[in-house]
Amino acid sequence: MADKHYDETTSFGSGGKLQPVYLRDTPERKVNKWFSDTYEHFRNLWCSEDTGHAGIIRVTAYNAYERESDYAKPSWSNITNNFKELGSNEINQLGFPEKYVIGYAYDTYIADPKYYMKYLINKLKEKNVQFVREKVLILEDVTHTDRYEVVINCCGIGALDLLGDTDMTPIRGQILRVHAPWIKHQYSFSGRYVTPMIDYVIIGGTSQEGDWDEREREEDSDDILHDVCDVFPSLRTATRESVW
């Protein structure tokens, strides 16, 4: 049950790279457990006959830093395959400017939401799950009824209105989709990233806490392109397909 179609949701436009993100006071061990379970899920899916329909890509991800003081070996490094710390020479050989002095590489998975969300929906429909387009205004309307055996609350930022959770705040993200088939791996640096998907490459992004603006901002696109093309000049000539 949702008030928007799947392709109107935040998830549909996401970059889809699998890597832990620690927010607020969520325990690190819990986030790492989620990461481990999800990593195993995507590994199994990537090895299956469904991977094309599900839009799962296995890549090497490179994270680069300008200052050694910004780097700490991730606590989840033993969960991934082929984790390796990188010195300045190795970072620069990847094409990063000399200001990047340290980083790491590891194998991970990208779930292209254009394919993966549709794949999940079809899987659920095969099990006779029904989808209802409706806005839930009162949580008790779905919890205090015999219509449902299990209720999973995934309302996200909607908890602000649905549950009166005033601690909820948006983190606004903006990305660009470009045609750049020569990009085969994932790169993260200085708050920016380059992520290959099935049909395009995502370059991003913003992380603007407390910002409710859902409009595209040209100034954000310009800033993203400036920073990303400083590292990957070839993306200056990439055809822009859309902004999200």
PDB file of N, CA and C in Angstrom, residues 124-178:
ATOM      1  N   LEU A 124       6.536 -10.533  -6.070  1.00  0.00           N
ATOM      2  CA  LEU A 124       5.454 -10.495  -5.092  1.00  0.00           C
ATOM      3  C   LEU A 124       4.104 -10.826  -5.743  1.00  0.00           C
ATOM      4  N   LYS A 125       3.904 -10.345  -6.962  1.00  0.00           N
ATOM      5  CA  LYS A 125       2.650 -10.648  -7.661  1.00  0.00           C
ATOM      6  C   LYS A 125       2.530 -12.147  -7.941  1.00  0.00           C
ATOM      7  N   GLU A 126       3.673 -12.807  -8.182  1.00  0.00           N
ATOM      8  CA  GLU A 126       3.646 -14.257  -8.383  1.00  0.00           C
ATOM      9  C   GLU A 126       3.146 -14.984  -7.140  1.00  0.00           C
ATOM     10  N   LYS A 127       3.290 -14.338  -5.985  1.00  0.00           N
ATOM     11  CA  LYS A 127       2.830 -14.917  -4.721  1.00  0.00           C
ATOM     12  C   LYS A 127       1.476 -14.346  -4.314  1.00  0.00           C
ATOM     13  N   ASN A 128       0.789 -13.738  -5.306  1.00  0.00           N
ATOM     14  CA  ASN A 128      -0.566 -13.205  -5.119  1.00  0.00           C
ATOM     15  C   ASN A 128      -0.640 -12.011  -4.173  1.00  0.00           C
ATOM     16  N   VAL A 129       0.477 -11.292  -4.050  1.00  0.00           N
ATOM     17  CA  VAL A 129       0.458 -10.056  -3.274  1.00  0.00           C
ATOM     18  C   VAL A 129      -0.221  -8.969  -4.102  1.00  0.00           C
ATOM     19  N   GLN A 130      -1.130  -8.248  -3.493  1.00  0.00           N
ATOM     20  CA  GLN A 130      -1.854  -7.175  -4.175  1.00  0.00           C
ATOM     21  C   GLN A 130      -1.242  -5.823  -3.828  1.00  0.00           C
ATOM     22  N   PHE A 131      -1.222  -4.933  -4.800  1.00  0.00           N
ATOM     23  CA  PHE A 131      -0.700  -3.584  -4.601  1.00  0.00           C
ATOM     24  C   PHE A 131      -1.861  -2.596  -4.655  1.00  0.00           C
ATOM     25  N   VAL A 132      -1.919  -1.752  -3.636  1.00  0.00           N
ATOM     26  CA  VAL A 132      -3.003  -0.771  -3.513  1.00  0.00           C
ATOM     27  C   VAL A 132      -2.396   0.622  -3.479  1.00  0.00           C
ATOM     28  N   ARG A 133      -2.879   1.495  -4.343  1.00  0.00           N
ATOM     29  CA  ARG A 133      -2.411   2.881  -4.337  1.00  0.00           C
ATOM     30  C   ARG A 133      -3.343   3.698  -3.444  1.00  0.00           C
ATOM     31  N   GLU A 134      -2.859   3.960  -2.246  1.00  0.00           N
ATOM     32  CA  GLU A 134      -3.679   4.647  -1.245  1.00  0.00           C
ATOM     33  C   GLU A 134      -2.766   5.273  -0.196  1.00  0.00           C
ATOM     34  N   LYS A 135      -3.105   6.442   0.262  1.00  0.00           N
ATOM     35  CA  LYS A 135      -2.324   7.120   1.298  1.00  0.00           C
ATOM     36  C   LYS A 135      -2.852   6.718   2.671  1.00  0.00           C
ATOM     37  N   VAL A 136      -1.978   6.197   3.507  1.00  0.00           N
ATOM     38  CA  VAL A 136      -2.346   5.822   4.870  1.00  0.00           C
ATOM     39  C   VAL A 136      -2.257   7.069   5.739  1.00  0.00           C
ATOM     40  N   LEU A 137      -3.380   7.491   6.281  1.00  0.00           N
ATOM     41  CA  LEU A 137      -3.424   8.695   7.111  1.00  0.00           C
ATOM     42  C   LEU A 137      -3.334   8.376   8.595  1.00  0.00           C
ATOM     43  N   ILE A 138      -3.843   7.193   8.969  1.00  0.00           N
ATOM     44  CA  ILE A 138      -3.828   6.763  10.363  1.00  0.00           C
ATOM     45  C   ILE A 138      -3.290   5.341  10.406  1.00  0.00           C
ATOM     46  N   LEU A 139      -2.210   5.112  11.148  1.00  0.00           N
ATOM     47  CA  LEU A 139      -1.563   3.803  11.166  1.00  0.00           C
ATOM     48  C   LEU A 139      -2.515   2.718  11.640  1.00  0.00           C
ATOM     49  N   GLU A 140      -3.395   3.058  12.565  1.00  0.00           N
ATOM     50  CA  GLU A 140      -4.321   2.064  13.112  1.00  0.00           C
ATOM     51  C   GLU A 140      -5.284   1.533  12.052  1.00  0.00           C
ATOM     52  N   ASP A 141      -5.451   2.261  10.955  1.00  0.00           N
ATOM     53  CA  ASP A 141      -6.330   1.784   9.885  1.00  0.00           C
ATOM     54  C   ASP A 141      -5.811   0.491   9.265  1.00  0.00           C
ATOM     55  N   VAL A 142      -4.515   0.256   9.365  1.00  0.00           N
ATOM     56  CA  VAL A 142      -3.961  -0.977   8.800  1.00  0.00           C
ATOM     57  C   VAL A 142      -3.493  -1.948   9.883  1.00  0.00           C
ATOM     58  N   THR A 143      -3.236  -1.457  11.091  1.00  0.00           N
ATOM     59  CA  THR A 143      -2.774  -2.347  12.158  1.00  0.00           C
ATOM     60  C   THR A 143      -3.926  -2.935  12.958  1.00  0.00           C
ATOM     61  N   HIS A 144      -5.001  -2.192  13.106  1.00  0.00           N
ATOM     62  CA  HIS A 144      -6.143  -2.666  13.899  1.00  0.00           C
ATOM     63  C   HIS A 144      -7.243  -3.184  12.978  1.00  0.00           C
ATOM     64  N   THR A 145      -6.911  -4.186  12.212  1.00  0.00           N
ATOM     65  CA  THR A 145      -7.873  -4.795  11.299  1.00  0.00           C
ATOM     66  C   THR A 145      -7.435  -6.221  11.030  1.00  0.00           C
ATOM     67  N   ASP A 146      -8.390  -7.064  10.649  1.00  0.00           N
ATOM     68  CA  ASP A 146      -8.044  -8.447  10.330  1.00  0.00           C
ATOM     69  C   ASP A 146      -7.782  -8.632   8.843  1.00  0.00           C
ATOM     70  N   ARG A 147      -7.649  -7.522   8.102  1.00  0.00           N
ATOM     71  CA  ARG A 147      -7.395  -7.595   6.660  1.00  0.00           C
ATOM     72  C   ARG A 147      -5.953  -8.025   6.369  1.00  0.00           C
ATOM     73  N   TYR A 148      -5.030  -7.772   7.322  1.00  0.00           N
ATOM     74  CA  TYR A 148      -3.612  -8.039   7.067  1.00  0.00           C
ATOM     75  C   TYR A 148      -3.033  -8.914   8.179  1.00  0.00           C
ATOM     76  N   GLU A 149      -2.208  -9.874   7.774  1.00  0.00           N
ATOM     77  CA  GLU A 149      -1.547 -10.738   8.743  1.00  0.00           C
ATOM     78  C   GLU A 149      -0.274 -10.090   9.279  1.00  0.00           C
ATOM     79  N   VAL A 150       0.422  -9.342   8.417  1.00  0.00           N
ATOM     80  CA  VAL A 150       1.670  -8.691   8.794  1.00  0.00           C
ATOM     81  C   VAL A 150       1.665  -7.272   8.238  1.00  0.00           C
ATOM     82  N   VAL A 151       2.101  -6.307   9.037  1.00  0.00           N
ATOM     83  CA  VAL A 151       2.224  -4.919   8.593  1.00  0.00           C
ATOM     84  C   VAL A 151       3.685  -4.509   8.758  1.00  0.00           C
ATOM     85  N   ILE A 152       4.320  -4.107   7.670  1.00  0.00           N
ATOM     86  CA  ILE A 152       5.702  -3.617   7.683  1.00  0.00           C
ATOM     87  C   ILE A 152       5.666  -2.127   7.386  1.00  0.00           C
ATOM     88  N   ASN A 153       6.143  -1.352   8.328  1.00  0.00           N
ATOM     89  CA  ASN A 153       6.097   0.107   8.208  1.00  0.00           C
ATOM     90  C   ASN A 153       7.355   0.599   7.488  1.00  0.00           C
ATOM     91  N   CYS A 154       7.179   1.057   6.254  1.00  0.00           N
ATOM     92  CA  CYS A 154       8.292   1.600   5.462  1.00  0.00           C
ATOM     93  C   CYS A 154       7.976   3.027   5.013  1.00  0.00           C
ATOM     94  N   CYS A 155       7.389   3.803   5.898  1.00  0.00           N
ATOM     95  CA  CYS A 155       6.886   5.119   5.487  1.00  0.00           C
ATOM     96  C   CYS A 155       7.985   6.176   5.376  1.00  0.00           C
ATOM     97  N   GLY A 156       9.183   5.871   5.889  1.00  0.00           N
ATOM     98  CA  GLY A 156      10.283   6.822   5.723  1.00  0.00           C
ATOM     99  C   GLY A 156       9.962   8.191   6.284  1.00  0.00           C
ATOM    100  N   ILE A 157      10.182   9.226   5.451  1.00  0.00           N
ATOM    101  CA  ILE A 157       9.938  10.597   5.886  1.00  0.00           C
ATOM    102  C   ILE A 157       8.465  10.834   6.198  1.00  0.00           C
ATOM    103  N   GLY A 158       7.597   9.918   5.700  1.00  0.00           N
ATOM    104  CA  GLY A 158       6.167  10.022   5.993  1.00  0.00           C
ATOM    105  C   GLY A 158       5.845   9.839   7.461  1.00  0.00           C
ATOM    106  N   ALA A 159       6.808   9.318   8.236  1.00  0.00           N
ATOM    107  CA  ALA A 159       6.599   9.152   9.677  1.00  0.00           C
ATOM    108  C   ALA A 159       6.402  10.485  10.377  1.00  0.00           C
ATOM    109  N   LEU A 160       6.855  11.564   9.725  1.00  0.00           N
ATOM    110  CA  LEU A 160       6.667  12.891  10.305  1.00  0.00           C
ATOM    111  C   LEU A 160       5.187  13.189  10.504  1.00  0.00           C
ATOM    112  N   ASP A 161       4.377  12.886   9.493  1.00  0.00           N
ATOM    113  CA  ASP A 161       2.933  13.119   9.575  1.00  0.00           C
ATOM    114  C   ASP A 161       2.186  11.926  10.160  1.00  0.00           C
ATOM    115  N   LEU A 162       2.571  10.715   9.732  1.00  0.00           N
ATOM    116  CA  LEU A 162       1.821   9.532  10.140  1.00  0.00           C
ATOM    117  C   LEU A 162       1.964   9.237  11.622  1.00  0.00           C
ATOM    118  N   LEU A 163       3.172   9.442  12.162  1.00  0.00           N
ATOM    119  CA  LEU A 163       3.440   9.086  13.554  1.00  0.00           C
ATOM    120  C   LEU A 163       3.814  10.290  14.413  1.00  0.00           C
ATOM    121  N   GLY A 164       3.842  11.474  13.799  1.00  0.00           N
ATOM    122  CA  GLY A 164       4.231  12.659  14.560  1.00  0.00           C
ATOM    123  C   GLY A 164       5.673  12.637  15.003  1.00  0.00           C
ATOM    124  N   ASP A 165       6.539  11.967  14.207  1.00  0.00           N
ATOM    125  CA  ASP A 165       7.950  11.834  14.556  1.00  0.00           C
ATOM    126  C   ASP A 165       8.692  13.091  14.103  1.00  0.00           C
ATOM    127  N   THR A 166       8.828  14.041  15.013  1.00  0.00           N
ATOM    128  CA  THR A 166       9.446  15.323  14.665  1.00  0.00           C
ATOM    129  C   THR A 166      10.965  15.240  14.496  1.00  0.00           C
ATOM    130  N   ASP A 167      11.558  14.067  14.799  1.00  0.00           N
ATOM    131  CA  ASP A 167      12.989  13.889  14.547  1.00  0.00           C
ATOM    132  C   ASP A 167      13.279  13.603  13.079  1.00  0.00           C
ATOM    133  N   MET A 168      12.248  13.296  12.307  1.00  0.00           N
ATOM    134  CA  MET A 168      12.442  12.995  10.895  1.00  0.00           C
ATOM    135  C   MET A 168      12.764  14.273  10.128  1.00  0.00           C
ATOM    136  N   THR A 169      13.758  14.185   9.255  1.00  0.00           N
ATOM    137  CA  THR A 169      14.117  15.318   8.410  1.00  0.00           C
ATOM    138  C   THR A 169      14.611  14.793   7.068  1.00  0.00           C
ATOM    139  N   PRO A 170      14.309  15.465   5.981  1.00  0.00           N
ATOM    140  CA  PRO A 170      14.751  14.967   4.670  1.00  0.00           C
ATOM    141  C   PRO A 170      16.234  15.236   4.448  1.00  0.00           C
ATOM    142  N   ILE A 171      16.838  14.422   3.618  1.00  0.00           N
ATOM    143  CA  ILE A 171      18.183  14.678   3.104  1.00  0.00           C
ATOM    144  C   ILE A 171      18.050  14.698   1.580  1.00  0.00           C
ATOM    145  N   ARG A 172      18.099  15.880   1.027  1.00  0.00           N
ATOM    146  CA  ARG A 172      17.821  16.052  -0.403  1.00  0.00           C
ATOM    147  C   ARG A 172      19.007  15.598  -1.249  1.00  0.00           C
ATOM    148  N   GLY A 173      18.715  14.758  -2.233  1.00  0.00           N
ATOM    149  CA  GLY A 173      19.744  14.305  -3.148  1.00  0.00           C
ATOM    150  C   GLY A 173      19.393  14.674  -4.579  1.00  0.00           C
ATOM    151  N   GLN A 174      20.371  15.094  -5.342  1.00  0.00           N
ATOM    152  CA  GLN A 174      20.180  15.357  -6.771  1.00  0.00           C
ATOM    153  C   GLN A 174      21.308  14.678  -7.540  1.00  0.00           C
ATOM    154  N   ILE A 175      20.937  14.005  -8.604  1.00  0.00           N
ATOM    155  CA  ILE A 175      21.929  13.308  -9.422  1.00  0.00           C
ATOM    156  C   ILE A 175      21.640  13.596 -10.896  1.00  0.00           C
ATOM    157  N   LEU A 176      22.624  13.282 -11.737  1.00  0.00           N
ATOM    158  CA  LEU A 176      22.462  13.380 -13.176  1.00  0.00           C
ATOM    159  C   LEU A 176      22.636  11.989 -13.777  1.00  0.00           C
ATOM    160  N   ARG A 177      21.872  11.694 -14.816  1.00  0.00           N
ATOM    161  CA  ARG A 177      22.044  10.462 -15.574  1.00  0.00           C
ATOM    162  C   ARG A 177      22.641  10.834 -16.926  1.00  0.00           C
ATOM    163  N   VAL A 178      23.763  10.197 -17.264  1.00  0.00           N
ATOM    164  CA  VAL A 178      24.443  10.514 -18.516  1.00  0.00           C
ATOM    165  C   VAL A 178      24.753   9.221 -19.271  1.00  0.00           C
TER     166      VAL A 178
END
